[in-house]
mmCIF file of C-alpha atoms in Angstrom:
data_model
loop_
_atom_site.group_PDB
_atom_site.id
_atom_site.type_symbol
_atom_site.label_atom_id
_atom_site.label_comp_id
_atom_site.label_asym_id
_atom_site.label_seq_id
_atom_site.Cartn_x
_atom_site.Cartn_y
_atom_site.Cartn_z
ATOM 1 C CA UNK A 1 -7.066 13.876 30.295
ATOM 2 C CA UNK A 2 -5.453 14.766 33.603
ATOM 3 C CA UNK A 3 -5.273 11.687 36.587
ATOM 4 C CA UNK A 4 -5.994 13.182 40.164
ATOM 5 C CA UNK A 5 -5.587 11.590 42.895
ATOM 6 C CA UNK A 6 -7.354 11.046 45.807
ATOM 7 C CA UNK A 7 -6.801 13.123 49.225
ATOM 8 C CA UNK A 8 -5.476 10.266 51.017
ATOM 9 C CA UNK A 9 -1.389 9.513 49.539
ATOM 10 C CA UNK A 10 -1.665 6.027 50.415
ATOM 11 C CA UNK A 11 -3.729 3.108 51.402
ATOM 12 C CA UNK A 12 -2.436 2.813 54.533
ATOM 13 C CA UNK A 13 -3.229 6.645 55.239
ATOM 14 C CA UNK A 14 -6.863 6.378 54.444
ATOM 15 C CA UNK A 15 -7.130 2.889 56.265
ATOM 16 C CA UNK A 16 -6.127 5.012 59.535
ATOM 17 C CA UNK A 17 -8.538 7.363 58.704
ATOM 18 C CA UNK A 18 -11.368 4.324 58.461
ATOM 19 C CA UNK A 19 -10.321 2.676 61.498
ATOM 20 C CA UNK A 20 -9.849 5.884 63.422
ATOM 21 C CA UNK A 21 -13.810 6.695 62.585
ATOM 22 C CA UNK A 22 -15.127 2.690 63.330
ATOM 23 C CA UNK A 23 -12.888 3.197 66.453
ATOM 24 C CA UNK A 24 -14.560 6.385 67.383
ATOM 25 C CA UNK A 25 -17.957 4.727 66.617
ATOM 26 C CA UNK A 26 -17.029 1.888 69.258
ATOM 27 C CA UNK A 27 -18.178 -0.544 65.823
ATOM 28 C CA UNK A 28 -16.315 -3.684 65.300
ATOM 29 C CA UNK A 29 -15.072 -4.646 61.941
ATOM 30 C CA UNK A 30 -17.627 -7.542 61.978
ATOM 31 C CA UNK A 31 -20.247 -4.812 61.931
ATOM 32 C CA UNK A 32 -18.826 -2.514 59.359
ATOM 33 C CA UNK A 33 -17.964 -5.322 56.927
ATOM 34 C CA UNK A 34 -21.804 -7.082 57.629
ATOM 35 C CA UNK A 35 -23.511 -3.316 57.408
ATOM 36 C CA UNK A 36 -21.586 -2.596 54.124
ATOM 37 C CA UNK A 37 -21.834 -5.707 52.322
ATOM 38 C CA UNK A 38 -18.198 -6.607 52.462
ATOM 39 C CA UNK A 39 -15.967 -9.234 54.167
ATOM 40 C CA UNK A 40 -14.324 -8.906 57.272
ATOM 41 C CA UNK A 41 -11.623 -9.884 55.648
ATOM 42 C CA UNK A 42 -11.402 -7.536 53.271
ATOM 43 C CA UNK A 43 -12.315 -4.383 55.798
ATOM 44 C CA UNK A 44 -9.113 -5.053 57.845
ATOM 45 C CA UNK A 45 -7.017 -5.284 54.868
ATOM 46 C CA UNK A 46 -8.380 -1.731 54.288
ATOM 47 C CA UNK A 47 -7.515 -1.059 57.683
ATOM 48 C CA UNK A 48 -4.011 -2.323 57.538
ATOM 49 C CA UNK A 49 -3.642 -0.400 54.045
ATOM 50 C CA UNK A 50 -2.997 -3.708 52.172
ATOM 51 C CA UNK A 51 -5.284 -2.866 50.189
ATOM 52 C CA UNK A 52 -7.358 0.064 48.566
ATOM 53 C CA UNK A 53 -11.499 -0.344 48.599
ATOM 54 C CA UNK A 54 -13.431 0.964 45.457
ATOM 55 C CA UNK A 55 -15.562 3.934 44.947
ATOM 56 C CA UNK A 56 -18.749 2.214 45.461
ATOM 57 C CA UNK A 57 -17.135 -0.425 48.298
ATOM 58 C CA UNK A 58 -15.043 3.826 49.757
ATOM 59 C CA UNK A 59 -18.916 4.924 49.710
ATOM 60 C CA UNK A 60 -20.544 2.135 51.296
ATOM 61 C CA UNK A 61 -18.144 1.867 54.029
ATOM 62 C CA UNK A 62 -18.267 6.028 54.721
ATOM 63 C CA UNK A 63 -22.394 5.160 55.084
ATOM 64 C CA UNK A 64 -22.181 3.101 57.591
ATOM 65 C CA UNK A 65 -19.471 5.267 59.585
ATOM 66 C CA UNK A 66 -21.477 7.882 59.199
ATOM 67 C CA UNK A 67 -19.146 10.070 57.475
ATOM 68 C CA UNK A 68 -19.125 11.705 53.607
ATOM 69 C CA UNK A 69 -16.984 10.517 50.932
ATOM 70 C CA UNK A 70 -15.355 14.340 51.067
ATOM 71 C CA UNK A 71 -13.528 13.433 54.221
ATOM 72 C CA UNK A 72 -11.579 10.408 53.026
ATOM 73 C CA UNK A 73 -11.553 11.425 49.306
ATOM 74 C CA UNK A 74 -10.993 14.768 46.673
ATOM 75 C CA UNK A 75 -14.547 14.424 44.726
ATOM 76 C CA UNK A 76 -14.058 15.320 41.239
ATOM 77 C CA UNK A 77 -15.942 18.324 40.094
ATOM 78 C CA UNK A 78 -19.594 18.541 39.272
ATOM 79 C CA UNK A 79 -19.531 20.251 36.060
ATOM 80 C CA UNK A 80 -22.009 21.018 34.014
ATOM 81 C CA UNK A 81 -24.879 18.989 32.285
ATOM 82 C CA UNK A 82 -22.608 17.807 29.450
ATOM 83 C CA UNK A 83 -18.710 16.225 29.862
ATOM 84 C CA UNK A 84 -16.273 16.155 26.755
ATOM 85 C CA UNK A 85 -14.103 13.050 26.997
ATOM 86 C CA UNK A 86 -10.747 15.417 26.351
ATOM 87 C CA UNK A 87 -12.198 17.510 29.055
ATOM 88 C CA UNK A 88 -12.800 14.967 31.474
ATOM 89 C CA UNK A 89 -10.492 14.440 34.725
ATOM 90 C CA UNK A 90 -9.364 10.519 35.188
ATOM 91 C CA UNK A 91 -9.062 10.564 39.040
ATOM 92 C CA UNK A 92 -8.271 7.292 40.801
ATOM 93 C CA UNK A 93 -8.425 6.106 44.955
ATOM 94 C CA UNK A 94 -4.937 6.301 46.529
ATOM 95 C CA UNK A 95 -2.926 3.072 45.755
ATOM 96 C CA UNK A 96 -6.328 1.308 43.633
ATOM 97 C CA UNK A 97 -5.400 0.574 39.858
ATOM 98 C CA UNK A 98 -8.679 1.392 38.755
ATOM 99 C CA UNK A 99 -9.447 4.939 37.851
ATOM 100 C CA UNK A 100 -12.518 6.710 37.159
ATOM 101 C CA UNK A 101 -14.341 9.469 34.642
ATOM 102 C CA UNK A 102 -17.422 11.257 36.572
ATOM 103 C CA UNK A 103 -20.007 11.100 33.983
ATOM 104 C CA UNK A 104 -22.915 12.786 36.115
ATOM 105 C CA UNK A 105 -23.832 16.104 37.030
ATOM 106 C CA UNK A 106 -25.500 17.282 40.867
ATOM 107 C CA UNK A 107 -29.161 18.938 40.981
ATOM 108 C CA UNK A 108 -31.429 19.416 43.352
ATOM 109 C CA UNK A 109 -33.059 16.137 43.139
ATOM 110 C CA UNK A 110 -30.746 14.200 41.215
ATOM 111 C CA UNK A 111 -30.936 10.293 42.033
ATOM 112 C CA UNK A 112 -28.093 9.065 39.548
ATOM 113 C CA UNK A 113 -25.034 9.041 39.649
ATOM 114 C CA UNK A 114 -22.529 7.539 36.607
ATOM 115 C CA UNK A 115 -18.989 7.063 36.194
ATOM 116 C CA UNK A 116 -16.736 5.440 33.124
ATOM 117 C CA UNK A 117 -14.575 3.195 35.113
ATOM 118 C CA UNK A 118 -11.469 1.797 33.807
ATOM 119 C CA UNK A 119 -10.696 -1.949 35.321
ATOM 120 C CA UNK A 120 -6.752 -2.890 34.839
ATOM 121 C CA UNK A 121 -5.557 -6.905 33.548
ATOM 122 C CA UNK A 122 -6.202 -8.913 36.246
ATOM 123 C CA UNK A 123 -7.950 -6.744 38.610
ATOM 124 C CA UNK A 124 -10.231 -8.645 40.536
ATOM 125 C CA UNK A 125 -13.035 -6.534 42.526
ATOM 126 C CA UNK A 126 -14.366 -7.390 46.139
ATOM 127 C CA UNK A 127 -17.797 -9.101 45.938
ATOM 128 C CA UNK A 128 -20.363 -6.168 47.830
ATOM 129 C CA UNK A 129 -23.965 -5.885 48.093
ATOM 130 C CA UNK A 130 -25.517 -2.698 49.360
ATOM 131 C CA UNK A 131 -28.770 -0.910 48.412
ATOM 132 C CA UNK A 132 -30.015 0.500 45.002
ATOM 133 C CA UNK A 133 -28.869 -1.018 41.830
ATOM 134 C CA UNK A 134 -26.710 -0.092 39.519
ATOM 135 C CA UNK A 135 -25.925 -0.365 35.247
ATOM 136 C CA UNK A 136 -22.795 -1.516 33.649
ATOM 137 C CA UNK A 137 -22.225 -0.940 29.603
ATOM 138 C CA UNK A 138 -18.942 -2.289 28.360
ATOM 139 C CA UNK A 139 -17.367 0.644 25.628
ATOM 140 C CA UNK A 140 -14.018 -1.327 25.334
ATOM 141 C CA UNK A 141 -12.698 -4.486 26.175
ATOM 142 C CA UNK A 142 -14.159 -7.725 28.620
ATOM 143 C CA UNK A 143 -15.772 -7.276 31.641
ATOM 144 C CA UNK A 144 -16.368 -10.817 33.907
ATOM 145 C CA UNK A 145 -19.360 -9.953 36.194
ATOM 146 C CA UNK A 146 -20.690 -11.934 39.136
ATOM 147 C CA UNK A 147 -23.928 -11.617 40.372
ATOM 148 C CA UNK A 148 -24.905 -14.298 43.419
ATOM 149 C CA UNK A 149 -22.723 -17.098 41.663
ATOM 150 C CA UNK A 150 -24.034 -16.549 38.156
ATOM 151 C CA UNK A 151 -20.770 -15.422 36.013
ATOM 152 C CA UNK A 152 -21.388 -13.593 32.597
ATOM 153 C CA UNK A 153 -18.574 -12.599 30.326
ATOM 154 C CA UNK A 154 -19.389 -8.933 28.622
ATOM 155 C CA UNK A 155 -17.918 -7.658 25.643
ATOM 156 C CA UNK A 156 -17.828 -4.382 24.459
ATOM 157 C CA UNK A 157 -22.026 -2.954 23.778
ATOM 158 C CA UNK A 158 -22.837 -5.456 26.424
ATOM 159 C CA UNK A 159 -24.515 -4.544 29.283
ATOM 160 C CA UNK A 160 -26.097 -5.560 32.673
ATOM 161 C CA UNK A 161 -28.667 -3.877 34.635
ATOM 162 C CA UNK A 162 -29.699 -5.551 38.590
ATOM 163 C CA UNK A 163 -30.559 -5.011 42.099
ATOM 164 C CA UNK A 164 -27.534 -3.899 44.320
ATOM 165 C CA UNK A 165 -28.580 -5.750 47.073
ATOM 166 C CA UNK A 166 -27.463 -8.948 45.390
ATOM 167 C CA UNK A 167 -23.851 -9.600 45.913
ATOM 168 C CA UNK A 168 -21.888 -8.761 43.237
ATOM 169 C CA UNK A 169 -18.176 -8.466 41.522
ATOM 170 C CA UNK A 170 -16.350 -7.338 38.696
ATOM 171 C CA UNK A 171 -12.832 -8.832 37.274
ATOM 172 C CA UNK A 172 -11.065 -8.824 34.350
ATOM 173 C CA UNK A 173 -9.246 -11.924 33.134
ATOM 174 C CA UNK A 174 -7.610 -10.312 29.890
ATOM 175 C CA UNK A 175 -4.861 -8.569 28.921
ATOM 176 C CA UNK A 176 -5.439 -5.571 28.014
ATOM 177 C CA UNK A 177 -7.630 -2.784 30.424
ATOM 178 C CA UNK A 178 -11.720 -3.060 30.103
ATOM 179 C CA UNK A 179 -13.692 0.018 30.108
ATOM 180 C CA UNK A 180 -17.634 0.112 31.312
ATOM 181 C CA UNK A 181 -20.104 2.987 32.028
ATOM 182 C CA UNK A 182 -21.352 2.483 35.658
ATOM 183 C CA UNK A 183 -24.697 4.091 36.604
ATOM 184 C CA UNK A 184 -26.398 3.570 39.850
ATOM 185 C CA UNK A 185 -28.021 5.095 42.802
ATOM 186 C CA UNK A 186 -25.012 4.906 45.123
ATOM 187 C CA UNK A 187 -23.820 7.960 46.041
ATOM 188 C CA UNK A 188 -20.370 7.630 45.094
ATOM 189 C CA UNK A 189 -19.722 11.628 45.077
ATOM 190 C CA UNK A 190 -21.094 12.371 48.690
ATOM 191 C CA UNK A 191 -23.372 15.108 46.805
ATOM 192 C CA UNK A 192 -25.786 14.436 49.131
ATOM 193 C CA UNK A 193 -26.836 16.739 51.946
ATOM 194 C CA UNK A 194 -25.742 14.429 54.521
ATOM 195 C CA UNK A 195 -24.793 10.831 54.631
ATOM 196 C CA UNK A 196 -28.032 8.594 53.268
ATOM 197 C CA UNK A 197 -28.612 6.229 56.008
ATOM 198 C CA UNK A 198 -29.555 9.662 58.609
ATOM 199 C CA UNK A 199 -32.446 10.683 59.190
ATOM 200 C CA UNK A 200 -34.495 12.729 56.922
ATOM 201 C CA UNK A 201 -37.746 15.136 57.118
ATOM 202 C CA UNK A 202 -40.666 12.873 56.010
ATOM 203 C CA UNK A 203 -44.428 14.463 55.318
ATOM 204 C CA UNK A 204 -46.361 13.361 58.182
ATOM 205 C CA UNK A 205 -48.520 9.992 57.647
ATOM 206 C CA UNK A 206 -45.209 8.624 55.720
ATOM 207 C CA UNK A 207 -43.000 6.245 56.829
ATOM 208 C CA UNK A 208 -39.779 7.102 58.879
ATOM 209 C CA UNK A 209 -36.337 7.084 57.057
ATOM 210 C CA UNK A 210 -34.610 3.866 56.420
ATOM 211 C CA UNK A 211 -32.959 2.412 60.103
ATOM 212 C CA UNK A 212 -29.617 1.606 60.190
ATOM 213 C CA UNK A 213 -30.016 -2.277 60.670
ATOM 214 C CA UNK A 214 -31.758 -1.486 57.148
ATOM 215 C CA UNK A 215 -28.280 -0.490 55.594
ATOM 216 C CA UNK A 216 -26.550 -3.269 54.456
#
């Protein structure tokens, strides 16, 4: 399999390019960090390119600026219905030592979305909440997950399935790399028409599209 990586060529380039949008926004970090589920702390590490977000933490943040995953990252491609692991891309954020497999396909319709996501020795993930929930199946290795304070340790044909708005966090305390299957409703991708939190058309006597003091 062939590692791309993503548009930005380092973390401090696609911190720029975060800050630059919350700038042009006239949002603080405080904002961006409480609307995405993250720390403050954590957002203007991004910022200063200290450090390099996740996919889902990448998509959250693009939400609440408003903006599509395309502009800060190279999507992998669609593809058909069916992958074949020696066929499959391993693509990776600029700077993160986690890399990624996309598992799921784009319809008109779709609601999933699925990657294979490959956590490094002693890679410890940002706790995040956001909306949806999300699916992780361990195919190799140990997986340490924390949901709201409870920690569970999951081998490989474990698996844990919960509400997104919880905070959450992955890490992995071995020594070797752990590999789970993440599903969830997060658009990780940016297939969607336009970024989630806008807008939509609603059939009259429905209720209007989620707010944006709903996106958290």
């Amino acid at each position: 399999m062939v590692k791309t990586e993503a548009k930005s060529p380092d973390a401090g380039t696609l911190g720029t390019a975060l800050r630059a949008r919350r700038k042009e926004l006239g949002l603080s970090m405080q904002t961006v960090a409480d609307e995405a589920g993250l720390s403050v702390g954590f957002i203007s590490q991004i910022e200063r390119g200290l450090t390099a977000p996740s996919l889902s933490s990448l998509a959250t943040i693009a939400e609440v600026l408003g903006a599509s995953i395309p502009e800060f990252l190279d999507r992998p491609k669609r593809g058909s219905e069916t992958t074949r692991q020696a066929m499959r891309e391993v693509f990776a954020l600029a700077a993160s030592d986690m890399s990624y497999e996309r598992i799921s396909s784009s319809f008109r319709g779709s609601q999933l979305y699925s990657v294979i996501v490959h956590e490094p020795p002693g890679h410890r993930g940002e706790p995040i909440s956001h909306r949806g929930e999300e699916m992780f199946f361990v195919l190799a290795g140990e997986v340490t997950v924390e949901i709201e304070g409870t920690i569970d340790v999951l081998r490989s044909g474990d698996s844990v399935h919960f509400d997104s708005t919880r905070v959450h966090s992955t890490w992995n305390d071995t020594d070797r790399t752990a590999s789970f299957l993440w599903c969830g409703t997060m658009d990780i991708f940016g297939d969607a028409p336009g970024p989630i939190h806008e807008s939509a058309p609603v059939n009259e006597g429905q209720p209007n599209a989620i707010n944006r003091s709903e996106v958290t």
